[in-house]
GROMACS .gro file of C-alpha atoms in nm:
model
  323
    1UNK     CA    1   9.368  11.264  11.808
    2UNK     CA    2   9.334  11.140  11.436
    3UNK     CA    3   9.465  10.769  11.344
    4UNK     CA    4   9.845  10.812  11.261
    5UNK     CA    5   9.820  10.584  10.992
    6UNK     CA    6  10.170  10.700  10.836
    7UNK     CA    7  10.332  10.640  11.167
    8UNK     CA    8  10.152  10.262  11.218
    9UNK     CA    9  10.239  10.175  10.866
   10UNK     CA   10  10.636  10.299  10.872
   11UNK     CA   11  10.670  10.121  11.171
   12UNK     CA   12  10.529   9.804  11.053
   13UNK     CA   13  10.655   9.795  10.723
   14UNK     CA   14  11.040   9.865  10.836
   15UNK     CA   15  10.955   9.577  11.126
   16UNK     CA   16  10.879   9.331  10.795
   17UNK     CA   17  11.210   9.432  10.624
   18UNK     CA   18  11.410   9.398  10.957
   19UNK     CA   19  11.312   9.092  11.088
   20UNK     CA   20  11.569   8.805  11.103
   21UNK     CA   21  11.332   8.530  11.022
   22UNK     CA   22  10.980   8.520  10.858
   23UNK     CA   23  10.867   8.565  10.635
   24UNK     CA   24  10.594   8.814  10.807
   25UNK     CA   25  10.330   9.065  10.625
   26UNK     CA   26  10.220   9.295  10.803
   27UNK     CA   27   9.868   9.484  10.702
   28UNK     CA   28   9.744   9.783  10.828
   29UNK     CA   29   9.390   9.913  10.722
   30UNK     CA   30   9.199  10.250  10.841
   31UNK     CA   31   8.866  10.244  10.882
   32UNK     CA   32   8.578  10.388  11.051
   33UNK     CA   33   8.232  10.273  11.279
   34UNK     CA   34   7.943  10.543  11.142
   35UNK     CA   35   7.693  10.601  11.463
   36UNK     CA   36   7.762  10.603  11.794
   37UNK     CA   37   7.625  10.223  11.863
   38UNK     CA   38   7.899   9.996  11.889
   39UNK     CA   39   7.944   9.622  12.009
   40UNK     CA   40   8.269   9.438  11.906
   41UNK     CA   41   8.093   9.187  11.684
   42UNK     CA   42   8.091   9.505  11.423
   43UNK     CA   43   8.458   9.425  11.419
   44UNK     CA   44   8.424   9.179  11.129
   45UNK     CA   45   8.181   9.419  10.971
   46UNK     CA   46   8.463   9.695  10.980
   47UNK     CA   47   8.781   9.529  10.989
   48UNK     CA   48   8.811   9.523  10.608
   49UNK     CA   49   8.939   9.169  10.542
   50UNK     CA   50   8.992   9.102  10.195
   51UNK     CA   51   8.741   8.913  10.018
   52UNK     CA   52   8.912   8.619   9.934
   53UNK     CA   53   8.777   8.347  10.100
   54UNK     CA   54   9.117   8.317  10.295
   55UNK     CA   55   9.015   8.435  10.625
   56UNK     CA   56   8.698   8.300  10.852
   57UNK     CA   57   8.625   8.465  11.191
   58UNK     CA   58   8.587   8.246  11.451
   59UNK     CA   59   8.543   8.485  11.778
   60UNK     CA   60   8.666   8.834  11.902
   61UNK     CA   61   8.832   8.849  12.207
   62UNK     CA   62   8.822   9.208  12.400
   63UNK     CA   63   9.149   9.330  12.578
   64UNK     CA   64   9.093   9.524  12.883
   65UNK     CA   65   9.325   9.799  12.977
   66UNK     CA   66   9.323  10.083  13.204
   67UNK     CA   67   9.293  10.418  12.989
   68UNK     CA   68   9.624  10.636  13.010
   69UNK     CA   69   9.523  10.855  12.725
   70UNK     CA   70   9.838  11.106  12.620
   71UNK     CA   71  10.085  11.208  12.357
   72UNK     CA   72  10.418  11.017  12.236
   73UNK     CA   73  10.266  10.667  12.366
   74UNK     CA   74  10.502  10.524  12.089
   75UNK     CA   75  10.823  10.684  12.225
   76UNK     CA   76  10.759  10.652  12.556
   77UNK     CA   77  10.695  10.252  12.447
   78UNK     CA   78  10.963  10.202  12.276
   79UNK     CA   79  11.191  10.356  12.582
   80UNK     CA   80  11.083  10.111  12.772
   81UNK     CA   81  10.768  10.293  12.929
   82UNK     CA   82  10.498  10.134  12.772
   83UNK     CA   83  10.076  10.203  12.899
   84UNK     CA   84   9.890   9.931  12.992
   85UNK     CA   85   9.712   9.849  12.622
   86UNK     CA   86  10.036   9.939  12.431
   87UNK     CA   87  10.169   9.638  12.698
   88UNK     CA   88   9.910   9.414  12.551
   89UNK     CA   89  10.054   9.470  12.167
   90UNK     CA   90  10.391   9.415  12.257
   91UNK     CA   91  10.328   9.103  12.449
   92UNK     CA   92  10.109   8.995  12.149
   93UNK     CA   93  10.328   9.070  11.875
   94UNK     CA   94  10.674   8.879  12.032
   95UNK     CA   95  10.471   8.618  12.112
   96UNK     CA   96  10.403   8.543  11.759
   97UNK     CA   97  10.707   8.666  11.614
   98UNK     CA   98  10.957   8.511  11.872
   99UNK     CA   99  10.836   8.176  11.836
  100UNK     CA  100  10.955   8.140  11.501
  101UNK     CA  101  11.230   8.421  11.536
  102UNK     CA  102  11.355   8.310  11.895
  103UNK     CA  103  11.439   8.614  12.109
  104UNK     CA  104  11.514   8.940  11.918
  105UNK     CA  105  11.789   9.191  11.953
  106UNK     CA  106  11.727   9.533  12.134
  107UNK     CA  107  11.603   9.770  11.818
  108UNK     CA  108  11.368   9.515  11.677
  109UNK     CA  109  11.211   9.497  12.059
  110UNK     CA  110  11.201   9.899  12.081
  111UNK     CA  111  11.074   9.923  11.725
  112UNK     CA  112  10.773   9.674  11.806
  113UNK     CA  113  10.698   9.885  12.138
  114UNK     CA  114  10.700  10.188  11.923
  115UNK     CA  115  10.461  10.044  11.683
  116UNK     CA  116  10.225   9.897  12.010
  117UNK     CA  117  10.230  10.279  12.096
  118UNK     CA  118  10.141  10.446  11.797
  119UNK     CA  119   9.835  10.181  11.700
  120UNK     CA  120   9.705  10.249  12.076
  121UNK     CA  121   9.768  10.605  12.149
  122UNK     CA  122   9.489  10.765  11.969
  123UNK     CA  123   9.253  10.782  12.300
  124UNK     CA  124   9.197  10.401  12.259
  125UNK     CA  125   8.874  10.305  12.367
  126UNK     CA  126   8.868   9.933  12.237
  127UNK     CA  127   9.096   9.673  12.200
  128UNK     CA  128   9.015   9.354  12.052
  129UNK     CA  129   9.189   9.027  11.921
  130UNK     CA  130   8.997   8.896  11.609
  131UNK     CA  131   9.053   8.511  11.581
  132UNK     CA  132   9.028   8.364  11.225
  133UNK     CA  133   9.011   8.004  11.080
  134UNK     CA  134   9.116   7.900  10.719
  135UNK     CA  135   8.738   7.747  10.650
  136UNK     CA  136   8.414   7.812  10.817
  137UNK     CA  137   8.403   7.721  11.169
  138UNK     CA  138   8.714   7.590  11.165
  139UNK     CA  139   9.014   7.554  11.438
  140UNK     CA  140   9.177   7.919  11.492
  141UNK     CA  141   9.480   7.988  11.288
  142UNK     CA  142   9.794   7.976  11.520
  143UNK     CA  143  10.120   8.185  11.439
  144UNK     CA  144   9.911   8.498  11.296
  145UNK     CA  145   9.791   8.813  11.465
  146UNK     CA  146   9.469   9.003  11.390
  147UNK     CA  147   9.418   9.298  11.653
  148UNK     CA  148   9.164   9.590  11.601
  149UNK     CA  149   9.142   9.906  11.748
  150UNK     CA  150   8.888  10.175  11.773
  151UNK     CA  151   8.910  10.512  11.932
  152UNK     CA  152   8.650  10.749  12.112
  153UNK     CA  153   8.503  10.894  11.754
  154UNK     CA  154   8.475  10.589  11.593
  155UNK     CA  155   8.778  10.578  11.401
  156UNK     CA  156   8.935  10.235  11.364
  157UNK     CA  157   9.267  10.050  11.251
  158UNK     CA  158   9.303   9.690  11.186
  159UNK     CA  159   9.676   9.583  11.210
  160UNK     CA  160   9.754   9.205  11.083
  161UNK     CA  161  10.077   9.040  11.104
  162UNK     CA  162  10.084   8.667  10.861
  163UNK     CA  163  10.307   8.421  10.799
  164UNK     CA  164  10.300   8.521  10.458
  165UNK     CA  165  10.572   8.673  10.154
  166UNK     CA  166  10.672   9.027  10.245
  167UNK     CA  167  10.622   9.307   9.989
  168UNK     CA  168  10.911   9.432   9.807
  169UNK     CA  169  10.998   9.792   9.940
  170UNK     CA  170  11.021  10.055   9.687
  171UNK     CA  171  11.381  10.223   9.801
  172UNK     CA  172  11.225  10.572   9.805
  173UNK     CA  173  10.914  10.432  10.038
  174UNK     CA  174  11.170  10.337  10.277
  175UNK     CA  175  11.347  10.655  10.242
  176UNK     CA  176  11.040  10.810  10.348
  177UNK     CA  177  10.946  10.544  10.625
  178UNK     CA  178  11.315  10.646  10.797
  179UNK     CA  179  11.301  10.964  10.813
  180UNK     CA  180  10.926  10.982  10.954
  181UNK     CA  181  11.095  10.799  11.255
  182UNK     CA  182  11.413  10.938  11.283
  183UNK     CA  183  11.171  11.267  11.331
  184UNK     CA  184  10.958  11.135  11.589
  185UNK     CA  185  11.264  11.041  11.808
  186UNK     CA  186  11.459  11.311  11.746
  187UNK     CA  187  11.351  11.601  11.897
  188UNK     CA  188  11.569  11.978  11.988
  189UNK     CA  189  11.274  12.148  12.132
  190UNK     CA  190  10.976  12.098  12.309
  191UNK     CA  191  10.789  12.136  11.972
  192UNK     CA  192  11.064  12.121  11.716
  193UNK     CA  193  11.183  11.740  11.573
  194UNK     CA  194  11.478  11.700  11.380
  195UNK     CA  195  11.383  11.689  11.002
  196UNK     CA  196  11.567  11.479  10.758
  197UNK     CA  197  11.468  11.585  10.396
  198UNK     CA  198  11.609  11.319  10.124
  199UNK     CA  199  11.633  11.472   9.751
  200UNK     CA  200  11.727  11.253   9.450
  201UNK     CA  201  11.825  11.373   9.139
  202UNK     CA  202  11.994  11.282   8.792
  203UNK     CA  203  12.305  11.495   8.832
  204UNK     CA  204  12.359  11.434   8.416
  205UNK     CA  205  12.741  11.493   8.423
  206UNK     CA  206  13.043  11.224   8.288
  207UNK     CA  207  13.206  11.196   8.645
  208UNK     CA  208  13.517  11.038   8.476
  209UNK     CA  209  13.759  11.011   8.740
  210UNK     CA  210  13.723  11.367   8.904
  211UNK     CA  211  13.378  11.342   9.061
  212UNK     CA  212  13.490  11.639   9.304
  213UNK     CA  213  13.544  11.846   9.002
  214UNK     CA  214  13.233  11.714   8.822
  215UNK     CA  215  13.025  11.807   9.135
  216UNK     CA  216  13.193  12.177   9.166
  217UNK     CA  217  13.113  12.244   8.844
  218UNK     CA  218  12.725  12.157   8.912
  219UNK     CA  219  12.611  12.516   8.984
  220UNK     CA  220  12.324  12.379   9.205
  221UNK     CA  221  12.602  12.386   9.499
  222UNK     CA  222  12.824  12.618   9.397
  223UNK     CA  223  12.745  12.840   9.686
  224UNK     CA  224  12.756  12.555   9.939
  225UNK     CA  225  13.033  12.485  10.169
  226UNK     CA  226  13.086  12.113  10.089
  227UNK     CA  227  13.379  11.953  10.172
  228UNK     CA  228  13.529  11.609  10.040
  229UNK     CA  229  13.519  11.328  10.261
  230UNK     CA  230  13.660  10.930  10.151
  231UNK     CA  231  13.514  10.625  10.267
  232UNK     CA  232  13.682  10.659  10.606
  233UNK     CA  233  13.571  11.010  10.698
  234UNK     CA  234  13.233  10.893  10.575
  235UNK     CA  235  13.226  10.577  10.805
  236UNK     CA  236  13.383  10.800  11.114
  237UNK     CA  237  13.090  11.049  11.059
  238UNK     CA  238  12.772  10.827  11.041
  239UNK     CA  239  12.934  10.609  11.373
  240UNK     CA  240  12.974  10.958  11.525
  241UNK     CA  241  12.589  11.121  11.458
  242UNK     CA  242  12.470  10.732  11.552
  243UNK     CA  243  12.604  10.789  11.876
  244UNK     CA  244  12.491  11.161  11.918
  245UNK     CA  245  12.112  11.050  11.806
  246UNK     CA  246  12.083  10.768  12.023
  247UNK     CA  247  12.232  10.993  12.305
  248UNK     CA  248  11.948  11.271  12.188
  249UNK     CA  249  11.652  11.015  12.171
  250UNK     CA  250  11.752  10.840  12.522
  251UNK     CA  251  11.747  11.236  12.660
  252UNK     CA  252  11.428  11.354  12.494
  253UNK     CA  253  11.190  11.061  12.627
  254UNK     CA  254  11.381  10.950  12.948
  255UNK     CA  255  11.446  10.632  12.777
  256UNK     CA  256  11.626  10.342  12.973
  257UNK     CA  257  11.961  10.222  12.824
  258UNK     CA  258  11.861   9.881  12.827
  259UNK     CA  259  11.507   9.902  12.640
  260UNK     CA  260  11.700   9.923  12.299
  261UNK     CA  261  11.570  10.298  12.191
  262UNK     CA  262  11.917  10.418  12.154
  263UNK     CA  263  11.999  10.127  11.932
  264UNK     CA  264  11.710  10.167  11.734
  265UNK     CA  265  11.742  10.514  11.617
  266UNK     CA  266  12.124  10.453  11.554
  267UNK     CA  267  11.994  10.140  11.354
  268UNK     CA  268  11.776  10.370  11.172
  269UNK     CA  269  12.013  10.634  11.081
  270UNK     CA  270  12.256  10.393  10.939
  271UNK     CA  271  11.962  10.205  10.769
  272UNK     CA  272  11.922  10.567  10.643
  273UNK     CA  273  12.253  10.606  10.490
  274UNK     CA  274  12.278  10.240  10.339
  275UNK     CA  275  11.924  10.279  10.149
  276UNK     CA  276  12.022  10.595  10.015
  277UNK     CA  277  12.331  10.430   9.847
  278UNK     CA  278  12.146  10.169   9.708
  279UNK     CA  279  11.843  10.415   9.549
  280UNK     CA  280  12.144  10.618   9.403
  281UNK     CA  281  12.328  10.295   9.259
  282UNK     CA  282  12.636  10.282   9.421
  283UNK     CA  283  12.613  10.012   9.640
  284UNK     CA  284  12.826  10.046   9.970
  285UNK     CA  285  12.834  10.416  10.062
  286UNK     CA  286  13.193  10.384  10.140
  287UNK     CA  287  13.275  10.363   9.800
  288UNK     CA  288  13.060  10.690   9.687
  289UNK     CA  289  13.191  11.041   9.638
  290UNK     CA  290  13.114  11.209   9.942
  291UNK     CA  291  13.084  11.598  10.046
  292UNK     CA  292  12.925  11.748  10.384
  293UNK     CA  293  12.899  12.024  10.596
  294UNK     CA  294  12.812  12.010  10.957
  295UNK     CA  295  12.863  11.638  11.016
  296UNK     CA  296  12.898  11.514  11.243
  297UNK     CA  297  12.561  11.630  11.345
  298UNK     CA  298  12.556  11.672  11.713
  299UNK     CA  299  12.198  11.878  11.701
  300UNK     CA  300  12.337  12.212  11.813
  301UNK     CA  301  12.123  12.399  11.580
  302UNK     CA  302  12.364  12.435  11.288
  303UNK     CA  303  12.192  12.186  11.078
  304UNK     CA  304  12.424  12.004  10.840
  305UNK     CA  305  12.384  11.872  10.437
  306UNK     CA  306  12.545  11.573  10.327
  307UNK     CA  307  12.618  11.499   9.949
  308UNK     CA  308  12.646  11.153   9.797
  309UNK     CA  309  12.729  11.088   9.402
  310UNK     CA  310  12.615  10.781   9.204
  311UNK     CA  311  12.692  10.693   8.896
  312UNK     CA  312  12.370  10.893   8.733
  313UNK     CA  313  12.270  10.977   9.043
  314UNK     CA  314  12.317  11.229   9.319
  315UNK     CA  315  12.087  11.257   9.715
  316UNK     CA  316  12.089  11.556   9.902
  317UNK     CA  317  12.065  11.462  10.283
  318UNK     CA  318  11.945  11.807  10.462
  319UNK     CA  319  11.937  11.807  10.794
  320UNK     CA  320  11.737  12.076  10.999
  321UNK     CA  321  11.803  12.101  11.395
  322UNK     CA  322  11.683  12.411  11.449
  323UNK     CA  323  11.484  12.508  11.785
   0.00000   0.00000   0.00000
């Protein structure tokens, strides 16, 4: 199984944005080890640290674990059932982060567990901790974490957590991370994840004071069975959908309600709506003209569409939950 860098990156960057204190920066670097000969010392050569002179290798620590290959390791870990490799990574990440942040809320613990699971799920052969110093021969740096994993085929991934300023998150990228993770937790069939598609386009209309009339005049949605929703109705729809999504995530992966996976999915969904509202320039979603069909989502295979209208941009959220 290939390194799922897109999942590792989505989870790491969202965690970077959500952490209550810091600042923290995650770096995800994918690579490979050519040939069949392998020694942990080669991790320095293949970890691909930036050649800036800011980090120097001190030691490589091999983290032992019982092999437990299988799919959906990230989802299982987030649901409170990590395998041994993921459990190692969860403990290390929480130790570093909670040293500054204190105990984390349930949804952040669940996201950390998911990140640990997807980092180590692809037939993880080696799990190493790389200890770094600020100068050659110096003491190991405290308060940061560098992990290096290698699979049976020689594919590698380095995950680094350092106390640096996080990178600004483009809203389109954040929307993509959120929809990606929602699709990982919400499944309506044995092999059918729920698909969230978000399209943002310029509407080119002078909305004036009658946004509904302007939207009806826009031919793109002339045949859709869209119904207007005021701020209160939209809030109810979002809240009801969050509850249904949390229940579905718990059911699909047999999650422990105390694990926070249900809360994580609800927060992902809420953040998606809020990020879309920011993207189209309207700010708070409760103040945007909204039109929808199929809401609140019950994940019964009927699909849904929501249109949020900003001053210049329109966002269309389409949900495909067919089996």
